[in-house]
Amino acid sequence: SRYNADTRGEQCNRSEGKVLILATVHDTFVKPEEKKSYWISFKDFDTTLKFRKEVCLDNPKDLPISCEYMDRDSFDIIDRSGRILGNLIKVIGMGSLMGTLWDVKLKIEALPFDGSELICDKLLHTFNSFTPALLPSKVMKLGKDMDHHIAMTVGEFGEGEKDRFLNRMEKFAKDNEGGIVIHECKKQCRRK
């Protein structure tokens, strides 16, 4: 990092803004014995932050497996423009066929005519409303009714982590009634 802001020399030899990351991925956590997924919707951002502090980050032993935040704008944009891609991923997965389709999209966008870089996105957006919603109807309704959302998975690793977490979440929901709605995802809304 001490060379990251070096602005001396010719522009092609300078190092500011250039970062090299070498990483490998290893499974370092034990698989949970049991896990549950939830879609949690909040009326306002302050309640969402309070939930993060009081429930999610209460202690390091009871952290959720995953916790993903999404605001209303993100929810609406994905629903308005991302259904085709999301449903395609549900059907064919993220394997080589999806990579091939993405490569075709990139080749079309590189064609030498005006508007080629946007044609695929415009077509996807135009036909988006003809495809089914990505989420179950109850979650879609929560997405339209509330402004802040968390998709979260909690796990049990053999020491009561899941139960402690769920007890905190239940208490928080009672203390903040009307500002939070918790939906337990059954098999139909879990990611494949």
CSV table of C-alpha atoms in Angstrom, one decimal:
chain,number,residue,atom,x,y,z
A,1,SER,CA,0.0,0.0,0.0
A,2,ARG,CA,2.9,2.4,0.5
A,3,TYR,CA,3.4,2.5,-3.3
A,4,ASN,CA,-0.3,2.8,-4.1
A,5,ALA,CA,-0.2,6.6,-4.3
A,6,ASP,CA,3.1,6.9,-6.2
A,7,THR,CA,2.5,9.5,-8.9
A,8,ARG,CA,6.1,9.9,-10.0
A,9,GLY,CA,7.2,8.9,-13.5
A,10,GLU,CA,5.5,8.4,-16.8
A,11,GLN,CA,1.7,7.7,-16.6
A,12,CYS,CA,2.0,4.1,-17.8
A,13,ASN,CA,4.5,3.4,-15.0
A,14,ARG,CA,2.7,5.0,-12.1
A,15,SER,CA,1.0,2.9,-9.5
A,16,GLU,CA,-1.9,5.0,-8.1
A,17,GLY,CA,-5.2,3.2,-8.1
A,18,LYS,CA,-3.8,-0.1,-9.1
A,19,VAL,CA,-4.4,-3.1,-6.8
A,20,LEU,CA,-3.5,-6.7,-7.2
A,21,ILE,CA,-5.4,-9.3,-5.2
A,22,LEU,CA,-4.4,-12.9,-5.1
A,23,ALA,CA,-6.8,-15.1,-3.2
A,24,THR,CA,-7.9,-18.7,-2.8
A,25,VAL,CA,-11.2,-19.9,-1.5
A,26,HIS,CA,-11.4,-22.5,1.2
A,27,ASP,CA,-14.3,-23.9,3.2
A,28,THR,CA,-13.3,-22.8,6.7
A,29,PHE,CA,-16.6,-23.1,8.5
A,30,VAL,CA,-18.3,-26.3,9.6
A,31,LYS,CA,-21.6,-27.0,7.8
A,32,PRO,CA,-24.6,-26.3,10.1
A,33,GLU,CA,-26.7,-29.2,11.4
A,34,GLU,CA,-29.8,-27.3,10.5
A,35,LYS,CA,-30.6,-23.9,8.9
A,36,LYS,CA,-33.6,-21.6,8.4
A,37,SER,CA,-34.0,-18.7,6.0
A,38,TYR,CA,-36.0,-15.6,6.6
A,39,TRP,CA,-37.2,-12.6,4.6
A,40,ILE,CA,-37.4,-9.7,7.1
A,41,SER,CA,-39.0,-6.4,6.1
A,42,PHE,CA,-38.7,-3.1,8.0
A,43,LYS,CA,-40.8,0.1,7.9
A,44,ASP,CA,-37.8,2.4,8.3
A,45,PHE,CA,-34.0,2.4,8.2
A,46,ASP,CA,-33.6,3.1,11.9
A,47,THR,CA,-35.4,-0.1,12.8
A,48,THR,CA,-33.2,-2.0,10.3
A,49,LEU,CA,-30.0,-0.6,11.9
A,50,LYS,CA,-31.4,-1.4,15.4
A,51,PHE,CA,-32.1,-5.0,14.3
A,52,ARG,CA,-28.6,-5.4,12.9
A,53,LYS,CA,-27.1,-4.2,16.2
A,54,GLU,CA,-29.4,-5.9,18.7
A,55,VAL,CA,-30.1,-9.2,16.9
A,56,CYS,CA,-27.5,-9.9,14.2
A,57,LEU,CA,-24.4,-8.6,15.9
A,58,ASP,CA,-25.4,-9.2,19.5
A,59,ASN,CA,-22.5,-11.7,20.1
A,60,PRO,CA,-20.0,-13.3,17.8
A,61,LYS,CA,-21.1,-16.9,18.5
A,62,ASP,CA,-24.6,-16.4,17.2
A,63,LEU,CA,-23.9,-14.6,13.9
A,64,PRO,CA,-26.2,-15.5,11.0
A,65,ILE,CA,-24.8,-17.6,8.1
A,66,SER,CA,-25.8,-14.8,5.7
A,67,CYS,CA,-27.5,-11.5,6.0
A,68,GLU,CA,-28.2,-9.5,2.9
A,69,TYR,CA,-29.7,-6.0,3.0
A,70,MET,CA,-31.8,-4.5,0.2
A,71,ASP,CA,-33.7,-1.2,0.1
A,72,ARG,CA,-37.0,-0.5,-1.7
A,73,ASP,CA,-35.3,0.9,-4.8
A,74,SER,CA,-33.1,-2.2,-5.3
A,75,PHE,CA,-36.2,-4.4,-4.8
A,76,ASP,CA,-38.2,-2.5,-7.4
A,77,ILE,CA,-35.3,-2.4,-9.9
A,78,ILE,CA,-34.7,-6.1,-9.7
A,79,ASP,CA,-38.4,-6.8,-10.0
A,80,ARG,CA,-38.8,-4.4,-12.9
A,81,SER,CA,-35.7,-5.5,-14.9
A,82,GLY,CA,-34.2,-8.7,-13.5
A,83,ARG,CA,-36.9,-11.3,-13.7
A,84,ILE,CA,-35.7,-12.9,-16.9
A,85,LEU,CA,-32.1,-13.2,-15.7
A,86,GLY,CA,-33.2,-14.5,-12.3
A,87,ASN,CA,-35.6,-17.1,-13.7
A,88,LEU,CA,-32.9,-18.2,-16.2
A,89,ILE,CA,-30.5,-18.7,-13.3
A,90,LYS,CA,-33.2,-20.7,-11.4
A,91,VAL,CA,-33.7,-23.0,-14.4
A,92,ILE,CA,-30.2,-23.5,-15.8
A,93,GLY,CA,-28.0,-22.4,-12.9
A,94,MET,CA,-24.7,-20.6,-13.1
A,95,GLY,CA,-22.9,-23.2,-15.1
A,96,SER,CA,-21.3,-23.1,-18.6
A,97,LEU,CA,-24.6,-22.6,-20.5
A,98,MET,CA,-25.1,-19.3,-18.5
A,99,GLY,CA,-21.5,-18.3,-19.4
A,100,THR,CA,-22.2,-19.0,-23.0
A,101,LEU,CA,-25.4,-16.9,-23.0
A,102,TRP,CA,-23.5,-14.1,-21.3
A,103,ASP,CA,-20.7,-14.3,-24.0
A,104,VAL,CA,-23.4,-14.0,-26.7
A,105,LYS,CA,-24.8,-10.9,-25.0
A,106,LEU,CA,-21.4,-9.4,-24.9
A,107,LYS,CA,-20.8,-10.1,-28.6
A,108,ILE,CA,-24.1,-8.5,-29.6
A,109,GLU,CA,-23.2,-5.4,-27.5
A,110,ALA,CA,-19.8,-5.2,-29.3
A,111,LEU,CA,-21.4,-5.1,-32.8
A,112,PRO,CA,-20.5,-1.9,-34.7
A,113,PHE,CA,-23.9,-0.1,-34.9
A,114,ASP,CA,-25.5,2.6,-32.8
A,115,GLY,CA,-27.3,1.3,-29.8
A,116,SER,CA,-25.7,-2.2,-29.9
A,117,GLU,CA,-24.4,-1.7,-26.3
A,118,LEU,CA,-28.0,-1.3,-25.0
A,119,ILE,CA,-30.1,-3.5,-27.3
A,120,CYS,CA,-29.9,-6.7,-25.1
A,121,ASP,CA,-30.7,-4.8,-21.9
A,122,LYS,CA,-33.6,-3.0,-23.6
A,123,LEU,CA,-35.0,-6.3,-24.9
A,124,LEU,CA,-34.6,-7.9,-21.4
A,125,HIS,CA,-36.4,-5.0,-19.8
A,126,THR,CA,-39.2,-5.0,-22.4
A,127,PHE,CA,-40.0,-8.6,-22.0
A,128,ASN,CA,-39.4,-8.7,-18.2
A,129,SER,CA,-43.0,-8.3,-17.2
A,130,PHE,CA,-44.0,-11.4,-19.1
A,131,THR,CA,-42.0,-13.7,-16.8
A,132,PRO,CA,-43.0,-14.8,-13.3
A,133,ALA,CA,-41.9,-13.0,-10.2
A,134,LEU,CA,-38.7,-14.3,-8.6
A,135,LEU,CA,-40.1,-14.4,-5.1
A,136,PRO,CA,-43.3,-15.9,-3.6
A,137,SER,CA,-46.3,-13.6,-3.5
A,138,LYS,CA,-46.1,-12.9,0.3
A,139,VAL,CA,-42.5,-11.8,-0.1
A,140,MET,CA,-43.4,-9.7,-3.1
A,141,LYS,CA,-46.2,-8.0,-1.1
A,142,LEU,CA,-43.7,-7.3,1.7
A,143,GLY,CA,-41.3,-5.8,-0.8
A,144,LYS,CA,-44.0,-3.4,-2.0
A,145,ASP,CA,-45.4,-2.5,1.4
A,146,MET,CA,-42.1,-2.0,3.3
A,147,ASP,CA,-38.9,0.0,2.4
A,148,HIS,CA,-36.1,-2.0,3.9
A,149,HIS,CA,-35.4,-5.8,3.7
A,150,ILE,CA,-33.0,-8.4,4.9
A,151,ALA,CA,-32.7,-11.9,3.4
A,152,MET,CA,-31.1,-14.0,6.2
A,153,THR,CA,-30.1,-17.6,6.9
A,154,VAL,CA,-29.4,-18.7,10.5
A,155,GLY,CA,-27.8,-22.1,11.4
A,156,GLU,CA,-27.4,-24.5,14.3
A,157,PHE,CA,-23.9,-25.7,14.8
A,158,GLY,CA,-24.6,-27.8,18.0
A,159,GLU,CA,-24.4,-25.2,20.7
A,160,GLY,CA,-27.8,-23.6,20.6
A,161,GLU,CA,-26.8,-20.7,18.3
A,162,LYS,CA,-30.0,-20.8,16.2
A,163,ASP,CA,-32.3,-20.9,19.1
A,164,ARG,CA,-30.6,-18.0,20.9
A,165,PHE,CA,-30.7,-16.0,17.6
A,166,LEU,CA,-34.3,-16.7,17.0
A,167,ASN,CA,-35.2,-15.8,20.6
A,168,ARG,CA,-33.5,-12.4,20.1
A,169,MET,CA,-35.3,-12.0,16.8
A,170,GLU,CA,-38.7,-12.9,18.3
A,171,LYS,CA,-38.2,-10.4,21.2
A,172,PHE,CA,-37.1,-7.7,18.8
A,173,ALA,CA,-40.2,-8.3,16.7
A,174,LYS,CA,-42.5,-8.0,19.8
A,175,ASP,CA,-40.7,-4.8,21.0
A,176,ASN,CA,-40.9,-3.2,17.5
A,177,GLU,CA,-44.4,-4.4,16.5
A,178,GLY,CA,-45.7,-2.7,13.4
A,179,GLY,CA,-42.1,-1.8,12.3
A,180,ILE,CA,-41.0,-5.3,11.3
A,181,VAL,CA,-42.5,-8.3,9.5
A,182,ILE,CA,-40.7,-11.7,9.6
A,183,HIS,CA,-41.4,-14.3,6.9
A,184,GLU,CA,-39.9,-17.7,7.3
A,185,CYS,CA,-38.9,-19.0,3.9
A,186,LYS,CA,-40.0,-22.5,3.2
A,187,LYS,CA,-38.5,-24.6,0.4
A,188,GLN,CA,-40.1,-22.5,-2.4
A,189,CYS,CA,-38.3,-19.3,-1.6
A,190,ARG,CA,-34.8,-20.7,-0.8
A,191,ARG,CA,-32.1,-20.2,-3.3
A,192,LYS,CA,-31.1,-23.4,-5.2
